[in-house]
Tab-separated table of C-alpha atoms in Angstrom:
chain	number	residue	atom	x	y	z
A	7	MET	CA	-166.674	-9.402	-124.030
A	8	SER	CA	-168.007	-11.217	-120.616
A	9	PRO	CA	-171.428	-12.974	-120.731
A	10	SER	CA	-172.851	-10.359	-118.594
A	11	THR	CA	-172.020	-7.268	-120.817
A	12	PRO	CA	-174.686	-6.318	-123.280
A	13	ALA	CA	-173.326	-6.788	-126.541
A	14	ALA	CA	-175.277	-3.939	-128.035
A	15	ARG	CA	-172.736	-1.767	-126.050
A	16	SER	CA	-169.427	-3.119	-127.630
A	17	PRO	CA	-168.976	-1.630	-131.012
A	18	GLY	CA	-166.197	-4.275	-132.161
A	19	PRO	CA	-167.387	-7.010	-134.545
A	20	THR	CA	-167.151	-10.662	-133.262
A	21	GLN	CA	-167.556	-14.280	-134.524
A	22	VAL	CA	-171.056	-15.000	-135.784
A	23	LEU	CA	-173.131	-18.292	-135.796
A	24	SER	CA	-176.252	-18.667	-138.086
A	25	ILE	CA	-178.586	-21.578	-138.295
A	26	SER	CA	-181.406	-22.214	-140.613
A	27	PRO	CA	-183.787	-23.191	-141.189
A	28	ILE	CA	-185.664	-23.258	-137.663
A	29	VAL	CA	-189.639	-24.145	-138.473
A	30	LEU	CA	-191.841	-22.678	-136.250
A	31	PRO	CA	-195.510	-24.424	-136.535
A	32	ALA	CA	-198.023	-22.019	-137.670
A	33	PRO	CA	-201.716	-22.974	-137.569
A	34	GLY	CA	-203.889	-21.044	-140.106
A	35	ARG	CA	-200.770	-20.198	-142.139
A	36	ALA	CA	-200.299	-21.277	-145.828
A	37	VAL	CA	-197.012	-22.988	-144.694
A	38	ASP	CA	-195.028	-23.457	-141.334
A	39	LEU	CA	-192.859	-20.466	-140.689
A	40	GLN	CA	-189.090	-21.090	-141.513
A	41	VAL	CA	-186.408	-18.554	-139.701
A	42	ARG	CA	-182.722	-17.922	-139.461
A	43	VAL	CA	-181.075	-16.982	-136.383
A	44	SER	CA	-177.572	-15.535	-136.684
A	45	ALA	CA	-175.994	-14.163	-133.453
A	46	PRO	CA	-172.380	-13.599	-131.808
A	47	VAL	CA	-170.738	-16.342	-130.504
A	48	THR	CA	-169.790	-14.652	-127.370
A	49	GLY	CA	-171.631	-12.306	-125.032
A	50	GLY	CA	-174.838	-11.838	-122.993
A	51	GLU	CA	-178.159	-9.791	-122.570
A	52	LEU	CA	-178.301	-9.442	-126.363
A	53	PRO	CA	-180.780	-7.492	-127.979
A	54	VAL	CA	-182.793	-8.859	-130.652
A	55	LEU	CA	-183.613	-7.574	-134.226
A	56	LEU	CA	-186.383	-9.028	-136.261
A	57	LEU	CA	-185.199	-8.594	-140.022
A	58	SER	CA	-188.038	-8.109	-142.782
A	59	HIS	CA	-186.809	-8.888	-146.138
A	60	GLY	CA	-188.485	-6.844	-149.269
A	61	HIS	CA	-190.577	-8.434	-152.063
A	62	GLY	CA	-188.147	-7.775	-155.115
A	63	PRO	CA	-187.410	-9.753	-158.243
A	64	SER	CA	-184.819	-12.110	-157.160
A	65	ASN	CA	-185.200	-15.947	-156.420
A	66	HIS	CA	-183.759	-15.744	-152.788
A	67	LEU	CA	-183.192	-12.344	-151.460
A	68	SER	CA	-186.896	-12.295	-150.542
A	69	SER	CA	-186.185	-15.036	-148.125
A	70	LEU	CA	-184.584	-15.869	-144.887
A	71	ASN	CA	-181.285	-16.289	-147.192
A	72	GLY	CA	-180.961	-12.728	-148.088
A	73	TYR	CA	-179.758	-9.609	-146.634
A	74	ALA	CA	-176.475	-10.882	-145.513
A	75	PRO	CA	-174.920	-7.641	-145.314
A	76	LEU	CA	-177.030	-6.693	-142.723
A	77	ALA	CA	-177.639	-10.044	-140.846
A	78	ASN	CA	-173.763	-10.605	-140.695
A	79	TYR	CA	-172.905	-7.081	-139.445
A	80	PHE	CA	-175.755	-6.843	-136.772
A	81	ALA	CA	-174.967	-10.211	-135.582
A	82	ALA	CA	-171.309	-9.503	-135.620
A	83	HIS	CA	-172.280	-6.348	-133.424
A	84	GLY	CA	-174.326	-7.983	-130.786
A	85	PHE	CA	-177.811	-8.460	-131.899
A	86	VAL	CA	-179.322	-11.849	-132.187
A	87	VAL	CA	-180.882	-11.278	-135.823
A	88	ILE	CA	-184.111	-13.131	-136.674
A	89	GLN	CA	-184.985	-13.498	-140.532
A	90	PRO	CA	-188.123	-15.198	-141.658
A	91	THR	CA	-189.353	-16.063	-144.680
A	92	HIS	CA	-192.677	-14.267	-145.450
A	93	LEU	CA	-195.222	-15.635	-147.791
A	94	ASP	CA	-194.651	-13.345	-150.419
A	95	SER	CA	-191.243	-14.698	-150.597
A	96	LYS	CA	-190.262	-15.899	-154.382
A	97	THR	CA	-189.112	-19.070	-152.905
A	98	LEU	CA	-192.991	-19.943	-152.000
A	99	PRO	CA	-195.764	-20.274	-154.391
A	100	PHE	CA	-198.028	-17.569	-153.356
A	101	ARG	CA	-197.212	-14.737	-155.093
A	102	SER	CA	-199.874	-15.585	-157.656
A	103	SER	CA	-202.319	-16.932	-155.567
A	104	ASP	CA	-205.916	-15.979	-155.097
A	105	HIS	CA	-205.408	-15.136	-151.224
A	106	PRO	CA	-206.946	-11.626	-150.518
A	107	ASP	CA	-203.791	-10.160	-149.243
A	108	ALA	CA	-201.488	-11.663	-152.260
A	109	PRO	CA	-199.363	-10.867	-153.451
A	110	LEU	CA	-197.357	-8.924	-150.623
A	111	PHE	CA	-198.962	-10.386	-147.857
A	112	TRP	CA	-199.031	-7.010	-145.772
A	113	ARG	CA	-200.762	-8.489	-142.982
A	114	ALA	CA	-199.402	-11.949	-142.824
A	115	ARG	CA	-195.554	-10.139	-142.702
A	116	ALA	CA	-196.414	-8.466	-139.722
A	117	GLU	CA	-197.922	-11.426	-137.828
A	118	ASP	CA	-194.871	-13.524	-138.828
A	119	MET	CA	-193.018	-11.414	-136.431
A	120	LYS	CA	-195.349	-11.162	-133.752
A	121	ARG	CA	-195.199	-15.342	-133.837
A	122	ILE	CA	-191.657	-15.221	-133.480
A	123	LEU	CA	-191.793	-13.190	-130.188
A	124	ASP	CA	-194.736	-15.609	-129.183
A	125	ARG	CA	-192.516	-18.482	-130.004
A	126	PHE	CA	-188.806	-17.372	-128.588
A	127	ASP	CA	-188.987	-20.095	-126.172
A	128	ALA	CA	-188.920	-22.653	-129.316
A	129	ILE	CA	-186.234	-20.589	-130.911
A	130	GLU	CA	-183.921	-20.669	-127.923
A	131	ARG	CA	-184.528	-24.597	-127.860
A	132	ALA	CA	-183.640	-24.908	-131.629
A	133	VAL	CA	-180.545	-22.887	-131.066
A	134	PRO	CA	-178.908	-23.988	-127.740
A	135	ALA	CA	-175.996	-21.491	-128.176
A	136	ILE	CA	-178.074	-18.553	-127.539
A	137	ALA	CA	-180.262	-20.008	-124.707
A	138	GLY	CA	-180.051	-17.626	-121.674
A	139	ARG	CA	-177.969	-14.875	-123.407
A	140	VAL	CA	-180.960	-13.048	-124.988
A	141	ASP	CA	-182.559	-9.947	-123.383
A	142	ARG	CA	-186.042	-10.180	-124.394
A	143	SER	CA	-186.798	-6.775	-123.340
A	144	LYS	CA	-184.995	-5.162	-126.067
A	145	VAL	CA	-186.454	-5.914	-129.202
A	146	ALA	CA	-185.893	-3.737	-132.536
A	147	VAL	CA	-187.284	-4.302	-135.965
A	148	LEU	CA	-185.623	-3.498	-139.293
A	149	GLY	CA	-187.059	-3.661	-142.837
A	150	HIS	CA	-186.193	-2.721	-146.448
A	151	SER	CA	-188.760	-1.790	-148.871
A	152	MET	CA	-191.568	-3.842	-148.292
A	153	GLY	CA	-190.111	-5.220	-145.035
A	154	GLY	CA	-189.761	-1.435	-144.145
A	155	HIS	CA	-193.589	-1.346	-144.848
A	156	THR	CA	-193.796	-4.234	-142.368
A	157	ALA	CA	-191.784	-2.494	-139.738
A	158	SER	CA	-194.040	0.399	-139.984
A	159	VAL	CA	-197.141	-1.318	-138.826
A	160	LEU	CA	-195.340	-3.180	-136.136
A	161	LEU	CA	-194.311	0.320	-135.025
A	162	GLY	CA	-197.760	1.512	-135.180
A	163	ALA	CA	-198.777	3.020	-138.621
A	164	ARG	CA	-202.249	1.439	-139.641
A	165	HIS	CA	-204.470	0.665	-142.570
A	166	LYS	CA	-208.259	0.188	-143.260
A	167	ASP	CA	-208.839	-3.414	-144.731
A	168	PRO	CA	-209.628	-3.213	-148.405
A	169	ARG	CA	-212.031	-5.781	-148.182
A	170	ASP	CA	-214.576	-4.164	-145.606
A	171	GLY	CA	-212.890	-0.644	-144.664
A	172	THR	CA	-212.309	-1.605	-141.108
A	173	ASP	CA	-209.010	-0.020	-139.359
A	174	VAL	CA	-206.398	-2.600	-138.946
A	175	SER	CA	-203.844	-2.132	-136.300
A	176	LEU	CA	-200.691	-4.627	-136.178
A	177	ALA	CA	-198.682	-2.531	-133.428
A	178	GLU	CA	-196.527	-4.633	-131.553
A	179	PRO	CA	-195.829	-3.102	-127.896
A	180	ARG	CA	-193.062	-5.477	-127.414
A	181	ILE	CA	-191.089	-3.677	-130.140
A	182	ARG	CA	-189.147	-0.896	-128.860
A	183	ALA	CA	-187.300	0.646	-132.000
A	184	GLY	CA	-187.333	0.270	-135.386
A	185	VAL	CA	-185.307	1.355	-138.885
A	186	LEU	CA	-187.205	1.692	-142.187
A	187	LEU	CA	-185.069	1.438	-145.226
A	188	ALA	CA	-186.457	2.646	-148.653
A	189	ALA	CA	-189.760	2.171	-147.098
A	190	PRO	CA	-193.055	2.999	-148.970
A	191	GLY	CA	-194.926	6.294	-148.296
A	192	ARG	CA	-198.433	8.027	-148.022
A	193	GLY	CA	-201.138	6.432	-150.184
A	194	ASP	CA	-202.187	9.693	-151.838
A	195	ALA	CA	-199.402	9.602	-154.121
A	196	LEU	CA	-199.198	5.877	-155.428
A	197	SER	CA	-198.595	5.427	-159.106
A	198	ALA	CA	-201.533	3.795	-161.200
A	199	TYR	CA	-199.701	0.486	-161.050
A	200	ALA	CA	-199.587	0.415	-157.333
A	201	ALA	CA	-203.147	1.731	-156.973
A	202	GLU	CA	-204.620	-1.278	-158.732
A	203	HIS	CA	-202.188	-3.867	-157.388
A	204	TYR	CA	-201.436	-2.875	-153.999
A	205	SER	CA	-204.695	-0.999	-152.912
A	206	PHE	CA	-203.804	-1.346	-149.253
A	207	PHE	CA	-201.175	1.276	-149.569
A	208	SER	CA	-203.704	4.109	-150.279
A	209	THR	CA	-204.940	4.165	-146.669
A	210	ILE	CA	-201.537	3.954	-144.743
A	211	ASP	CA	-201.755	6.146	-141.583
A	212	PHE	CA	-198.585	7.230	-140.191
A	213	SER	CA	-200.143	9.506	-137.393
A	214	THR	CA	-200.204	6.550	-135.374
A	215	MET	CA	-196.632	5.362	-135.654
A	216	THR	CA	-195.488	6.392	-132.134
A	217	THR	CA	-192.791	4.170	-131.666
A	218	PRO	CA	-188.990	5.577	-132.001
A	219	ALA	CA	-187.810	4.897	-135.608
A	220	LEU	CA	-185.034	5.984	-138.007
A	221	VAL	CA	-186.017	6.211	-141.402
A	222	VAL	CA	-183.398	5.989	-144.300
A	223	ALA	CA	-184.076	7.103	-147.842
A	224	GLY	CA	-182.300	7.616	-150.998
A	225	ASP	CA	-182.389	10.836	-152.801
A	226	LYS	CA	-182.395	8.993	-156.108
A	227	ASP	CA	-185.164	6.534	-155.240
A	228	GLY	CA	-187.816	7.377	-157.347
A	229	SER	CA	-189.570	4.152	-157.489
A	230	PRO	CA	-192.085	4.957	-160.590
A	231	HIS	CA	-193.525	1.944	-160.397
A	232	LEU	CA	-194.729	2.628	-156.971
A	233	THR	CA	-195.231	6.499	-156.850
A	234	THR	CA	-195.618	9.564	-158.765
A	235	ALA	CA	-193.861	11.548	-155.747
A	236	GLY	CA	-190.218	10.651	-156.483
A	237	ALA	CA	-187.850	9.815	-154.148
A	238	ALA	CA	-189.299	12.165	-151.240
A	239	TRP	CA	-191.837	9.651	-151.208
A	240	HIS	CA	-189.570	7.233	-148.918
A	241	ALA	CA	-189.264	9.969	-146.415
A	242	ASP	CA	-192.994	10.159	-145.710
A	243	PRO	CA	-192.752	7.674	-142.654
A	244	TYR	CA	-190.508	10.348	-141.025
A	245	PHE	CA	-192.495	13.518	-141.915
A	246	LEU	CA	-196.127	11.976	-141.462
A	247	SER	CA	-195.524	10.400	-137.981
A	248	PRO	CA	-194.893	11.587	-134.369
A	249	GLY	CA	-191.467	12.049	-132.828
A	250	PRO	CA	-189.291	10.696	-131.679
A	251	LYS	CA	-187.820	9.976	-135.112
A	252	SER	CA	-184.708	10.814	-137.250
A	253	LEU	CA	-184.414	10.833	-140.986
A	254	VAL	CA	-181.012	9.683	-142.831
A	255	THR	CA	-181.250	11.043	-146.641
A	256	LEU	CA	-178.387	9.370	-148.444
A	257	PHE	CA	-177.046	11.130	-151.467
A	258	ASP	CA	-177.107	9.600	-154.990
A	259	ALA	CA	-178.781	6.255	-153.426
A	260	GLY	CA	-181.171	4.196	-155.182
A	261	HIS	CA	-183.840	1.697	-153.971
A	262	GLY	CA	-180.701	-0.652	-153.227
A	263	LEU	CA	-179.228	1.944	-150.754
A	264	GLY	CA	-175.742	0.761	-151.912
A	265	GLY	CA	-176.399	-2.962	-151.926
A	266	VAL	CA	-178.306	-3.967	-148.466
A	267	SER	CA	-180.215	-6.773	-149.603
A	268	GLY	CA	-177.230	-9.092	-150.739
A	269	TYR	CA	-173.396	-9.174	-151.685
A	270	ASP	CA	-173.089	-8.204	-155.552
A	271	VAL	CA	-176.686	-8.689	-156.401
A	272	ALA	CA	-177.773	-7.810	-159.874
A	273	GLU	CA	-180.707	-5.689	-158.740
A	274	THR	CA	-178.938	-3.189	-156.772
A	275	THR	CA	-178.742	-0.372	-159.410
A	276	ASP	CA	-176.447	1.854	-156.824
A	277	GLU	CA	-174.076	-0.659	-155.648
A	278	ASN	CA	-171.863	1.387	-153.312
A	279	PRO	CA	-169.833	-0.637	-150.719
A	280	GLU	CA	-169.016	2.667	-148.507
A	281	ARG	CA	-172.724	3.470	-148.818
A	282	VAL	CA	-173.947	0.141	-147.201
A	283	ALA	CA	-171.150	0.586	-144.527
A	284	ALA	CA	-172.888	3.780	-143.804
A	285	VAL	CA	-176.462	1.985	-143.613
A	286	GLN	CA	-175.064	-0.577	-141.288
A	287	LEU	CA	-173.294	1.943	-139.081
A	288	LEU	CA	-176.420	4.205	-138.858
A	289	ALA	CA	-179.003	1.666	-138.203
A	290	ALA	CA	-176.852	-0.517	-135.531
A	291	ALA	CA	-175.733	2.661	-133.854
A	292	TYR	CA	-179.714	4.348	-133.875
A	293	LEU	CA	-180.846	0.886	-132.342
A	294	ARG	CA	-178.041	0.796	-129.728
A	295	THR	CA	-178.617	4.097	-128.545
A	296	ARG	CA	-182.568	3.590	-128.338
A	297	LEU	CA	-182.254	0.343	-126.458
A	298	TYR	CA	-179.450	1.456	-124.141
A	299	PRO	CA	-180.179	5.307	-123.209
A	300	GLY	CA	-176.883	7.239	-122.611
A	301	ASP	CA	-175.077	5.381	-125.421
A	302	PRO	CA	-173.384	7.585	-127.408
A	303	ALA	CA	-173.136	5.441	-130.581
A	304	TRP	CA	-175.894	7.381	-132.412
A	305	GLN	CA	-174.214	10.770	-131.979
A	306	GLU	CA	-171.067	9.209	-133.041
A	307	ALA	CA	-172.495	7.628	-136.065
A	308	GLN	CA	-174.106	11.061	-137.316
A	309	HIS	CA	-171.068	12.800	-137.067
A	310	ALA	CA	-169.251	9.995	-138.965
A	311	LEU	CA	-172.108	10.686	-141.659
A	312	THR	CA	-172.081	14.172	-141.988
A	313	GLY	CA	-168.502	15.197	-140.982
A	314	ALA	CA	-166.564	13.456	-143.777
A	315	ALA	CA	-164.811	15.457	-146.152
A	316	VAL	CA	-167.272	14.184	-148.948
A	317	PRO	CA	-170.592	13.573	-146.913
A	318	LEU	CA	-172.414	10.571	-148.064
A	319	GLY	CA	-175.926	11.943	-146.603
A	320	ARG	CA	-177.648	14.153	-144.002
A	321	VAL	CA	-179.615	13.646	-140.766
A	322	GLU	CA	-182.622	15.155	-139.479
A	323	SER	CA	-184.634	14.542	-136.078
A	324	LYS	CA	-187.620	15.411	-134.081
């Protein structure tokens, strides 16, 4: 792969470098923002992937140290992957704080991603190995669970502020495409617990989520602590948003989608390496084709999913 070749057009894996923590000063934030940067050792014109972790019960998956199956795969396949530690991370002491956006910090999560893009010069200085190798016009976002919600608002979904009812838009025009993995759905299907503790979910409006996105949902992801609608709830960001969108429904998949949050983690109730490989392939292929129109990766990945002797899932698009 030559330095002038867009890495996202090359499907073969390559060696990866990973550097953390990189500390970005964040005036007004409870603590400075720490990020991990993972990137291929070679290649140029590299697209950027902002990876948003979930909330979750584990100590370190909800931080820049989690989601290695996704971060490593995307970096090995030509993306500069940037993982922030959001304020709801269990590695930080703010989940039980009296901040009005605690415990999930939905607003601060999106602001973290905007800050990363605003401070990209500082990131390149901190990681000289990627300096001059990044195509900042090609930015995508991917998030799992609560990270999927973060991706949805960056792609244009809106809320009403639970404090005063004002509309809140956190859309980021520099982000050109996204992937939502097991993301929250519509607000009128919340469980009693979610309605009480995560009231901001109740006003989510996907009709303004206009940026192209892939939604991935498991058909066994009931998430009863969050919703009364069952597994179909996680497909709402697809059905309730305008196109262009695609939906992958993974058969027999739970909330962990086979184990995307980490290698061999206890909270994955549906551990399945083959399923994780499918998520890796589909998400990377979707973003590659969205960022590089004409690239056949997405079409090929769909065929690999649905054309197998025992299909792992189904795909629909609009």
